[in-house]
PDB file of C-alpha atoms and ligand atoms in Angstrom:
ATOM      1  CA  MET F   1      77.538 111.235  83.877  1.00 91.00           C
ATOM      2  CA  LEU F   2      77.692 110.453  87.602  1.00 97.00           C
ATOM      3  CA  ALA F   3      75.640 112.623  89.947  1.00 97.00           C
ATOM      4  CA  ILE F   4      75.914 112.283  93.708  1.00 98.00           C
ATOM      5  CA  ASP F   5      73.384 114.531  95.420  1.00 98.00           C
ATOM      6  CA  SER F   6      73.311 115.287  99.160  1.00 98.00           C
ATOM      7  CA  VAL F   7      74.318 111.760 100.123  1.00 98.00           C
ATOM      8  CA  THR F   8      74.540 110.945 103.837  1.00 98.00           C
ATOM      9  CA  LYS F   9      75.706 107.825 105.632  1.00 98.00           C
ATOM     10  CA  THR F  10      76.076 107.327 109.376  1.00 98.00           C
ATOM     11  CA  PHE F  11      77.305 104.032 110.800  1.00 98.00           C
ATOM     12  CA  PHE F  12      75.839 102.836 114.135  1.00 96.00           C
ATOM     13  CA  PRO F  13      73.511 105.863 114.481  1.00 96.00           C
ATOM     14  CA  GLY F  14      72.335 106.713 117.968  1.00 95.00           C
ATOM     15  CA  THR F  15      75.012 104.600 119.660  1.00 96.00           C
ATOM     16  CA  PRO F  16      78.299 105.582 121.322  1.00 96.00           C
ATOM     17  CA  ASN F  17      80.040 104.219 118.179  1.00 95.00           C
ATOM     18  CA  GLU F  18      78.169 106.555 115.825  1.00 96.00           C
ATOM     19  CA  ARG F  19      80.332 107.564 112.844  1.00 96.00           C
ATOM     20  CA  VAL F  20      79.236 110.091 110.258  1.00 97.00           C
ATOM     21  CA  ALA F  21      80.979 108.891 107.090  1.00 98.00           C
ATOM     22  CA  LEU F  22      79.170 111.025 104.485  1.00 98.00           C
ATOM     23  CA  ALA F  23      77.673 114.333 105.555  1.00 97.00           C
ATOM     24  CA  GLY F  24      75.510 115.383 102.608  1.00 97.00           C
ATOM     25  CA  ILE F  25      78.144 115.075  99.901  1.00 98.00           C
ATOM     26  CA  SER F  26      77.329 116.312  96.396  1.00 97.00           C
ATOM     27  CA  LEU F  27      79.496 115.749  93.344  1.00 97.00           C
ATOM     28  CA  ARG F  28      78.977 115.623  89.593  1.00 97.00           C
ATOM     29  CA  LEU F  29      81.345 113.994  87.160  1.00 98.00           C
ATOM     30  CA  ALA F  30      80.929 114.580  83.434  1.00 97.00           C
ATOM     31  CA  PRO F  31      81.393 111.627  81.069  1.00 96.00           C
ATOM     32  CA  GLY F  32      85.094 110.811  80.808  1.00 95.00           C
ATOM     33  CA  GLU F  33      86.026 112.976  83.770  1.00 97.00           C
ATOM     34  CA  PHE F  34      88.809 111.471  85.900  1.00 98.00           C
ATOM     35  CA  ALA F  35      88.804 112.673  89.510  1.00 98.00           C
ATOM     36  CA  THR F  36      91.432 111.746  92.063  1.00 98.00           C
ATOM     37  CA  VAL F  37      90.173 111.732  95.656  1.00 97.00           C
ATOM     38  CA  ILE F  38      92.376 112.491  98.659  1.00 96.00           C
ATOM     39  CA  GLY F  39      91.583 112.987 102.339  1.00 94.00           C
ATOM     40  CA  SER F  40      92.750 112.003 105.781  1.00 88.00           C
ATOM     41  CA  ASN F  41      91.832 108.715 107.496  1.00 89.00           C
ATOM     42  CA  GLY F  42      88.117 108.423 108.029  1.00 92.00           C
ATOM     43  CA  ALA F  43      87.289 111.277 105.613  1.00 95.00           C
ATOM     44  CA  GLY F  44      84.687 109.054 103.915  1.00 97.00           C
ATOM     45  CA  LYS F  45      86.532 108.178 100.687  1.00 97.00           C
ATOM     46  CA  SER F  46      85.892 104.421 100.747  1.00 96.00           C
ATOM     47  CA  THR F  47      82.312 104.932 101.885  1.00 97.00           C
ATOM     48  CA  LEU F  48      81.770 107.257  98.929  1.00 97.00           C
ATOM     49  CA  LEU F  49      83.068 104.599  96.527  1.00 97.00           C
ATOM     50  CA  ASN F  50      80.990 101.929  98.277  1.00 96.00           C
ATOM     51  CA  THR F  51      77.794 103.954  97.860  1.00 96.00           C
ATOM     52  CA  VAL F  52      78.535 104.510  94.162  1.00 96.00           C
ATOM     53  CA  ALA F  53      79.229 100.766  93.747  1.00 94.00           C
ATOM     54  CA  GLY F  54      76.002  99.876  95.594  1.00 94.00           C
ATOM     55  CA  ARG F  55      77.800  97.992  98.331  1.00 94.00           C
ATOM     56  CA  ILE F  56      76.535 100.473 100.910  1.00 95.00           C
ATOM     57  CA  SER F  57      73.089 102.026 100.787  1.00 95.00           C
ATOM     58  CA  PRO F  58      73.072 105.721 101.757  1.00 97.00           C
ATOM     59  CA  ASP F  59      70.729 107.000 104.485  1.00 97.00           C
ATOM     60  CA  SER F  60      69.556 109.837 102.246  1.00 98.00           C
ATOM     61  CA  GLY F  61      70.406 111.532  98.975  1.00 98.00           C
ATOM     62  CA  THR F  62      70.560 110.141  95.450  1.00 97.00           C
ATOM     63  CA  ILE F  63      73.060 108.652  93.049  1.00 97.00           C
ATOM     64  CA  THR F  64      72.306 108.754  89.353  1.00 96.00           C
ATOM     65  CA  VAL F  65      74.280 107.293  86.472  1.00 95.00           C
ATOM     66  CA  ASP F  66      73.477 108.683  83.032  1.00 93.00           C
ATOM     67  CA  GLY F  67      70.191 109.983  84.423  1.00 92.00           C
ATOM     68  CA  ASP F  68      69.110 106.645  85.975  1.00 92.00           C
ATOM     69  CA  ASP F  69      68.555 106.705  89.717  1.00 94.00           C
ATOM     70  CA  VAL F  70      70.621 103.773  91.050  1.00 94.00           C
ATOM     71  CA  THR F  71      70.531 104.795  94.733  1.00 94.00           C
ATOM     72  CA  ARG F  72      68.691 101.667  95.881  1.00 91.00           C
ATOM     73  CA  LEU F  73      70.093  99.273  93.298  1.00 90.00           C
ATOM     74  CA  PRO F  74      72.231  96.553  94.953  1.00 87.00           C
ATOM     75  CA  ASP F  75      75.845  96.138  93.812  1.00 86.00           C
ATOM     76  CA  HIS F  76      75.256  93.016  91.668  1.00 84.00           C
ATOM     77  CA  ARG F  77      72.662  94.941  89.625  1.00 84.00           C
ATOM     78  CA  ARG F  78      75.177  97.761  89.057  1.00 85.00           C
ATOM     79  CA  ALA F  79      78.104  95.488  88.245  1.00 81.00           C
ATOM     80  CA  ALA F  80      77.630  95.851  84.491  1.00 80.00           C
ATOM     81  CA  HIS F  81      78.021  99.614  84.776  1.00 88.00           C
ATOM     82  CA  VAL F  82      80.626  99.892  87.516  1.00 93.00           C
ATOM     83  CA  GLY F  83      84.204  98.617  87.238  1.00 92.00           C
ATOM     84  CA  ARG F  84      86.264  98.529  90.406  1.00 94.00           C
ATOM     85  CA  VAL F  85      89.856  97.822  91.384  1.00 95.00           C
ATOM     86  CA  PHE F  86      90.779  97.416  95.043  1.00 93.00           C
ATOM     87  CA  GLN F  87      94.014  97.956  96.970  1.00 91.00           C
ATOM     88  CA  ASP F  88      94.571  94.233  97.479  1.00 90.00           C
ATOM     89  CA  PRO F  89      95.805  92.587  94.254  1.00 83.00           C
ATOM     90  CA  LEU F  90      94.182  89.356  95.490  1.00 84.00           C
ATOM     91  CA  ALA F  91      90.728  90.941  95.588  1.00 87.00           C
ATOM     92  CA  GLY F  92      89.953  91.410  91.907  1.00 83.00           C
ATOM     93  CA  THR F  93      90.792  88.041  90.376  1.00 91.00           C
ATOM     94  CA  ALA F  94      90.180  84.319  90.998  1.00 93.00           C
ATOM     95  CA  PRO F  95      93.602  82.742  91.775  1.00 93.00           C
ATOM     96  CA  ASP F  96      92.694  79.136  90.885  1.00 95.00           C
ATOM     97  CA  MET F  97      91.389  80.086  87.465  1.00 95.00           C
ATOM     98  CA  THR F  98      93.506  80.815  84.423  1.00 96.00           C
ATOM     99  CA  ILE F  99      94.087  84.269  82.961  1.00 96.00           C
ATOM    100  CA  GLU F 100      91.676  83.566  80.103  1.00 94.00           C
ATOM    101  CA  GLU F 101      88.985  82.203  82.434  1.00 93.00           C
ATOM    102  CA  ASN F 102      89.225  85.323  84.574  1.00 94.00           C
ATOM    103  CA  LEU F 103      88.980  87.498  81.473  1.00 93.00           C
ATOM    104  CA  ALA F 104      85.978  85.496  80.200  1.00 91.00           C
ATOM    105  CA  ILE F 105      84.078  86.165  83.434  1.00 88.00           C
ATOM    106  CA  ALA F 106      84.827  89.879  83.250  1.00 88.00           C
ATOM    107  CA  TYR F 107      83.890  89.920  79.571  1.00 86.00           C
ATOM    108  CA  ALA F 108      80.503  88.271  80.222  1.00 82.00           C
ATOM    109  CA  ARG F 109      79.666  90.937  82.812  1.00 76.00           C
ATOM    110  CA  GLY F 110      77.003  93.163  81.432  1.00 61.00           C
ATOM    111  CA  LYS F 111      76.517  91.085  78.308  1.00 63.00           C
ATOM    112  CA  THR F 112      73.238  89.378  77.392  1.00 53.00           C
ATOM    113  CA  ARG F 113      72.027  86.964  80.025  1.00 51.00           C
ATOM    114  CA  GLY F 114      72.857  83.361  79.303  1.00 52.00           C
ATOM    115  CA  LEU F 115      75.946  84.244  77.311  1.00 54.00           C
ATOM    116  CA  ARG F 116      78.332  81.352  77.683  1.00 57.00           C
ATOM    117  CA  LEU F 117      81.460  81.830  79.717  1.00 62.00           C
ATOM    118  CA  GLY F 118      83.438  79.559  77.406  1.00 69.00           C
ATOM    119  CA  VAL F 119      86.476  80.919  75.592  1.00 74.00           C
ATOM    120  CA  THR F 120      85.979  80.887  71.839  1.00 80.00           C
ATOM    121  CA  ARG F 121      88.797  81.521  69.385  1.00 83.00           C
ATOM    122  CA  THR F 122      87.531  85.015  68.634  1.00 85.00           C
ATOM    123  CA  LYS F 123      87.380  85.830  72.315  1.00 86.00           C
ATOM    124  CA  ARG F 124      90.860  84.418  72.879  1.00 90.00           C
ATOM    125  CA  ASP F 125      92.230  86.622  70.099  1.00 92.00           C
ATOM    126  CA  PHE F 126      90.536  89.616  71.664  1.00 91.00           C
ATOM    127  CA  PHE F 127      91.983  88.780  75.110  1.00 93.00           C
ATOM    128  CA  ARG F 128      95.432  88.403  73.572  1.00 94.00           C
ATOM    129  CA  THR F 129      95.220  91.830  71.964  1.00 93.00           C
ATOM    130  CA  GLU F 130      94.027  93.410  75.193  1.00 91.00           C
ATOM    131  CA  LEU F 131      96.754  91.724  77.250  1.00 95.00           C
ATOM    132  CA  THR F 132      99.403  92.854  74.775  1.00 93.00           C
ATOM    133  CA  SER F 133      98.511  96.464  75.620  1.00 87.00           C
ATOM    134  CA  LEU F 134      99.750  95.824  79.196  1.00 88.00           C
ATOM    135  CA  GLU F 135     103.246  95.106  77.877  1.00 86.00           C
ATOM    136  CA  LEU F 136     103.818  92.416  80.526  1.00 90.00           C
ATOM    137  CA  GLY F 137     103.946  89.398  78.224  1.00 91.00           C
ATOM    138  CA  LEU F 138     100.714  87.992  79.692  1.00 94.00           C
ATOM    139  CA  GLU F 139      99.308  87.452  76.182  1.00 95.00           C
ATOM    140  CA  ASN F 140     101.510  84.346  75.953  1.00 94.00           C
ATOM    141  CA  ARG F 141     100.315  82.959  79.283  1.00 95.00           C
ATOM    142  CA  LEU F 142      96.549  82.679  78.803  1.00 94.00           C
ATOM    143  CA  LYS F 143      96.415  79.228  80.406  1.00 95.00           C
ATOM    144  CA  MET F 144      98.445  80.225  83.459  1.00 96.00           C
ATOM    145  CA  LYS F 145      96.716  80.266  86.862  1.00 96.00           C
ATOM    146  CA  VAL F 146      96.316  83.838  88.066  1.00 95.00           C
ATOM    147  CA  GLY F 147      97.561  82.869  91.548  1.00 94.00           C
ATOM    148  CA  LEU F 148     101.044  82.496  90.041  1.00 95.00           C
ATOM    149  CA  LEU F 149     101.258  86.118  88.910  1.00 94.00           C
ATOM    150  CA  SER F 150     103.069  88.861  90.847  1.00 91.00           C
ATOM    151  CA  GLY F 151     101.075  91.554  92.670  1.00 90.00           C
ATOM    152  CA  GLY F 152     101.741  94.080  89.907  1.00 90.00           C
ATOM    153  CA  GLN F 153     100.738  91.646  87.151  1.00 93.00           C
ATOM    154  CA  ARG F 154      97.530  90.770  89.001  1.00 93.00           C
ATOM    155  CA  GLN F 155      96.708  94.424  89.505  1.00 93.00           C
ATOM    156  CA  ALA F 156      97.277  95.092  85.785  1.00 94.00           C
ATOM    157  CA  LEU F 157      94.942  92.178  84.997  1.00 95.00           C
ATOM    158  CA  SER F 158      92.337  93.463  87.497  1.00 95.00           C
ATOM    159  CA  LEU F 159      92.511  96.857  85.828  1.00 94.00           C
ATOM    160  CA  LEU F 160      92.016  95.317  82.400  1.00 94.00           C
ATOM    161  CA  MET F 161      89.093  93.234  83.681  1.00 93.00           C
ATOM    162  CA  ALA F 162      87.494  96.295  85.266  1.00 93.00           C
ATOM    163  CA  THR F 163      87.797  98.422  82.135  1.00 91.00           C
ATOM    164  CA  PHE F 164      87.528  96.394  78.955  1.00 82.00           C
ATOM    165  CA  SER F 165      83.768  95.952  79.229  1.00 80.00           C
ATOM    166  CA  GLU F 166      83.651  99.788  79.163  1.00 85.00           C
ATOM    167  CA  PRO F 167      81.725 100.418  82.392  1.00 91.00           C
ATOM    168  CA  LYS F 168      79.973 103.746  82.831  1.00 94.00           C
ATOM    169  CA  ILE F 169      81.905 104.340  86.062  1.00 96.00           C
ATOM    170  CA  LEU F 170      85.378 103.203  87.127  1.00 97.00           C
ATOM    171  CA  LEU F 171      86.199 103.125  90.850  1.00 97.00           C
ATOM    172  CA  LEU F 172      89.819 102.777  91.971  1.00 97.00           C
ATOM    173  CA  ASP F 173      90.311 102.286  95.689  1.00 96.00           C
ATOM    174  CA  GLU F 174      94.010 102.921  96.438  1.00 95.00           C
ATOM    175  CA  HIS F 175      94.723 100.384  93.726  1.00 95.00           C
ATOM    176  CA  THR F 176      98.456 101.135  93.559  1.00 95.00           C
ATOM    177  CA  ALA F 177      99.083 101.414  97.319  1.00 93.00           C
ATOM    178  CA  ALA F 178     100.221  97.813  97.860  1.00 90.00           C
ATOM    179  CA  LEU F 179     102.763  97.882  95.010  1.00 91.00           C
ATOM    180  CA  ASP F 180     106.428  98.890  94.949  1.00 90.00           C
ATOM    181  CA  PRO F 181     107.063 102.326  93.357  1.00 90.00           C
ATOM    182  CA  GLN F 182     108.028 100.933  89.940  1.00 90.00           C
ATOM    183  CA  ARG F 183     104.925  98.718  89.703  1.00 89.00           C
ATOM    184  CA  ALA F 184     102.778 101.529  91.087  1.00 92.00           C
ATOM    185  CA  ASP F 185     104.030 103.789  88.278  1.00 92.00           C
ATOM    186  CA  LEU F 186     103.225 101.119  85.695  1.00 92.00           C
ATOM    187  CA  ILE F 187      99.671 100.653  87.010  1.00 94.00           C
ATOM    188  CA  THR F 188      99.212 104.438  87.190  1.00 95.00           C
ATOM    189  CA  ARG F 189     100.250 104.746  83.538  1.00 94.00           C
ATOM    190  CA  LEU F 190      98.002 101.843  82.461  1.00 94.00           C
ATOM    191  CA  THR F 191      95.127 103.420  84.394  1.00 96.00           C
ATOM    192  CA  ALA F 192      95.506 106.768  82.646  1.00 95.00           C
ATOM    193  CA  GLU F 193      95.668 104.989  79.270  1.00 94.00           C
ATOM    194  CA  ALA F 194      92.566 102.856  79.953  1.00 94.00           C
ATOM    195  CA  VAL F 195      90.547 105.844  81.186  1.00 95.00           C
ATOM    196  CA  GLU F 196      91.508 107.850  78.118  1.00 94.00           C
ATOM    197  CA  ARG F 197      90.969 105.008  75.664  1.00 92.00           C
ATOM    198  CA  HIS F 198      87.519 104.028  76.950  1.00 92.00           C
ATOM    199  CA  HIS F 199      86.541 107.569  78.018  1.00 94.00           C
ATOM    200  CA  LEU F 200      85.678 106.291  81.503  1.00 96.00           C
ATOM    201  CA  THR F 201      84.141 108.428  84.227  1.00 97.00           C
ATOM    202  CA  THR F 202      86.545 107.693  87.065  1.00 98.00           C
ATOM    203  CA  LEU F 203      86.954 108.179  90.816  1.00 98.00           C
ATOM    204  CA  MET F 204      90.408 107.227  92.117  1.00 98.00           C
ATOM    205  CA  VAL F 205      91.122 107.257  95.851  1.00 97.00           C
ATOM    206  CA  THR F 206      94.776 107.683  96.746  1.00 96.00           C
ATOM    207  CA  HIS F 207      96.900 108.656  99.738  1.00 92.00           C
ATOM    208  CA  ASN F 208      99.677 109.730  97.406  1.00 93.00           C
ATOM    209  CA  MET F 209      99.319 113.474  96.842  1.00 93.00           C
ATOM    210  CA  ASP F 210     101.883 113.536  94.066  1.00 93.00           C
ATOM    211  CA  GLN F 211      99.949 110.832  92.185  1.00 94.00           C
ATOM    212  CA  ALA F 212      96.677 112.688  92.831  1.00 96.00           C
ATOM    213  CA  LEU F 213      98.167 115.758  91.165  1.00 96.00           C
ATOM    214  CA  ARG F 214      99.859 113.934  88.305  1.00 95.00           C
ATOM    215  CA  VAL F 215      96.905 111.940  86.994  1.00 96.00           C
ATOM    216  CA  GLY F 216      93.302 112.758  86.236  1.00 96.00           C
ATOM    217  CA  THR F 217      91.512 115.896  85.168  1.00 96.00           C
ATOM    218  CA  ARG F 218      90.144 116.892  88.556  1.00 98.00           C
ATOM    219  CA  LEU F 219      91.203 116.617  92.207  1.00 98.00           C
ATOM    220  CA  ILE F 220      88.828 116.330  95.135  1.00 97.00           C
ATOM    221  CA  MET F 221      89.802 116.586  98.777  1.00 96.00           C
ATOM    222  CA  MET F 222      87.385 115.154 101.333  1.00 96.00           C
ATOM    223  CA  HIS F 223      87.145 115.912 105.029  1.00 95.00           C
ATOM    224  CA  GLU F 224      84.527 114.695 107.489  1.00 95.00           C
ATOM    225  CA  GLY F 225      82.275 113.331 104.764  1.00 97.00           C
ATOM    226  CA  ARG F 226      82.298 116.410 102.556  1.00 95.00           C
ATOM    227  CA  VAL F 227      84.219 117.832  99.620  1.00 96.00           C
ATOM    228  CA  VAL F 228      86.473 120.644 100.884  1.00 94.00           C
ATOM    229  CA  VAL F 229      88.626 121.193  97.775  1.00 94.00           C
ATOM    230  CA  ASP F 230      87.581 120.642  94.165  1.00 96.00           C
ATOM    231  CA  ILE F 231      90.012 121.737  91.465  1.00 96.00           C
ATOM    232  CA  SER F 232      90.346 120.933  87.779  1.00 96.00           C
ATOM    233  CA  GLY F 233      91.947 122.154  84.562  1.00 94.00           C
ATOM    234  CA  GLU F 234      94.731 124.693  84.907  1.00 94.00           C
ATOM    235  CA  ARG F 235      94.213 125.084  88.643  1.00 95.00           C
ATOM    236  CA  LYS F 236      94.914 121.388  89.107  1.00 96.00           C
ATOM    237  CA  GLU F 237      97.878 121.460  86.766  1.00 95.00           C
ATOM    238  CA  ARG F 238      99.420 124.362  88.692  1.00 96.00           C
ATOM    239  CA  ALA F 239      98.748 122.901  92.156  1.00 96.00           C
ATOM    240  CA  THR F 240     101.645 121.488  94.201  1.00 95.00           C
ATOM    241  CA  VAL F 241     101.939 119.132  97.168  1.00 94.00           C
ATOM    242  CA  PRO F 242     102.571 122.124  99.538  1.00 93.00           C
ATOM    243  CA  ASP F 243      99.314 123.676  98.203  1.00 93.00           C
ATOM    244  CA  LEU F 244      97.473 120.489  99.137  1.00 93.00           C
ATOM    245  CA  LEU F 245      99.125 120.390 102.557  1.00 91.00           C
ATOM    246  CA  SER F 246      97.970 123.911 103.317  1.00 90.00           C
ATOM    247  CA  ALA F 247      94.473 123.042 102.051  1.00 89.00           C
ATOM    248  CA  PHE F 248      94.447 120.097 104.477  1.00 86.00           C
ATOM    249  CA  ALA F 249      95.509 122.439 107.290  1.00 87.00           C
ATOM    250  CA  GLN F 250      92.833 124.986 106.364  1.00 87.00           C
ATOM    251  CA  ALA F 251      90.176 122.289 106.434  1.00 81.00           C
ATOM    252  CA  GLY F 252      91.421 121.306 109.898  1.00 80.00           C
ATOM    253  CA  ALA F 253      92.296 117.828 108.674  1.00 75.00           C
ATOM    254  CA  GLY F 254      95.022 116.064 110.602  1.00 68.00           C
ATOM    255  CA  LEU F 255      97.127 114.167 108.100  1.00 64.00           C
ATOM    256  CA  ASP F 256      97.884 110.539 108.751  1.00 63.00           C
ATOM    257  CA  ASP F 257     101.416 109.190 108.475  1.00 56.00           C
ATOM    258  CA  ARG F 258     100.601 107.216 105.337  1.00 59.00           C
ATOM    259  CA  THR F 259      99.729 110.401 103.436  1.00 61.00           C
ATOM    260  CA  LEU F 260     102.624 112.401 104.840  1.00 54.00           C
ATOM    261  CA  LEU F 261     105.179 109.734 103.996  1.00 49.00           C
ATOM    262  CA  GLN F 262     104.180 109.399 100.349  1.00 57.00           C
TER     263      GLN F 262
HETATM  264  N1  ATP J   1      81.471  99.301 107.740  1.00 62.12           N
HETATM  265  C1  ATP J   1      81.634 100.255 108.645  1.00 62.12           C
HETATM  266  N2  ATP J   1      81.121 100.147 109.885  1.00 62.12           N
HETATM  267  C2  ATP J   1      81.281 101.127 110.790  1.00 62.12           C
HETATM  268  N3  ATP J   1      81.933 102.286 110.581  1.00 62.12           N
HETATM  269  C3  ATP J   1      82.473 102.462 109.365  1.00 62.12           C
HETATM  270  C4  ATP J   1      82.362 101.457 108.350  1.00 62.12           C
HETATM  271  N4  ATP J   1      82.993 101.922 107.242  1.00 62.12           N
HETATM  272  C5  ATP J   1      83.479 103.126 107.548  1.00 62.12           C
HETATM  273  N5  ATP J   1      83.159 103.465 108.822  1.00 62.12           N
HETATM  274  C6  ATP J   1      83.488 104.732 109.502  1.00 62.12           C
HETATM  275  O1  ATP J   1      83.083 105.792 108.628  1.00 62.12           O
HETATM  276  C7  ATP J   1      84.065 106.826 108.594  1.00 62.12           C
HETATM  277  C8  ATP J   1      84.573 106.991 107.164  1.00 62.12           C
HETATM  278  O2  ATP J   1      85.337 105.824 106.808  1.00 62.12           O
HETATM  279  P1  ATP J   1      85.934 105.558 105.360  1.00 62.12           P
HETATM  280  O3  ATP J   1      86.528 104.201 105.391  1.00 62.12           O
HETATM  281  O4  ATP J   1      84.920 105.866 104.337  1.00 62.12           O
HETATM  282  O5  ATP J   1      87.086 106.660 105.307  1.00 62.12           O
HETATM  283  P2  ATP J   1      88.332 106.778 104.333  1.00 62.12           P
HETATM  284  O6  ATP J   1      88.427 108.203 103.947  1.00 62.12           O
HETATM  285  O7  ATP J   1      88.223 105.785 103.240  1.00 62.12           O
HETATM  286  O8  ATP J   1      89.528 106.414 105.309  1.00 62.12           O
HETATM  287  P3  ATP J   1      90.909 105.653 105.024  1.00 62.12           P
HETATM  288  O9  ATP J   1      91.769 106.612 104.285  1.00 62.12           O
HETATM  289  O10 ATP J   1      91.416 105.388 106.396  1.00 62.12           O
HETATM  290  O11 ATP J   1      90.605 104.400 104.259  1.00 62.12           O
HETATM  291  C9  ATP J   1      85.135 106.406 109.591  1.00 62.12           C
HETATM  292  O12 ATP J   1      84.849 107.056 110.830  1.00 62.12           O
HETATM  293  C10 ATP J   1      84.982 104.919 109.707  1.00 62.12           C
HETATM  294  O13 ATP J   1      85.376 104.469 110.975  1.00 62.12           O
END
């Protein structure tokens, strides 16, 4: 369970550049709940994910994961519990290392300290099985340098690395935005499968309203650092892109071109 309670974050407070990114946001996600997050530019989506990941420390409020207060825990101390995939396919993997070396690093995350990063036969078999589930043929290319993979393949690998250690929270930051539509669909499908399979509590930021409606069990719209729409279950299933557009208008949110063009 992820609980975000009255979290605030202001950048450059008291200066002419002051920006309120989170204005007392509260949100609770049950175990296995998969929320898509939409909102106009500057709504606070990335800042929200950064505070959950521990990359940004909030000014006030609390973040708890399974009842543990992690508000002041730096990101490296949360890494075992938080998996993350970024927009840039280059961000989640080490290009000069092989597929199996990248997987070994991700696998060691959260395991007992001192566990060797080496790739044993058992581990290699496990990696092969996991890679097979991506249906990209990567299971036969364990020794290939990750830098040689396409953007879509790297993003699929990043997703696998972020999920197979079964983190308590999965954060997806526009992770399909840099891909062509076909690859984006593949990663969206793999995401839904991984979330379901590992029962991951997930926050997925997207500018694609159709994708936000299609995947996940809940949809959250942010505006000016707050949640302005929060729908789940049948309400989410029935909602349409025009419904979301009118919700944006009601909230007074100007939509950016990137969202409108999706
Ligand atoms: N590191 C930072 N330093 C200063 N201001 C920041 C920083 N990060 C975010 N902000 C500001 O905080 C506000 C919220 O930004 P954030 O990136 O969280 O929004 P977003 O909803 O993710 O937007 P986008 O869809 O454009 O990525 C914006 O006004 C932004 O300019």
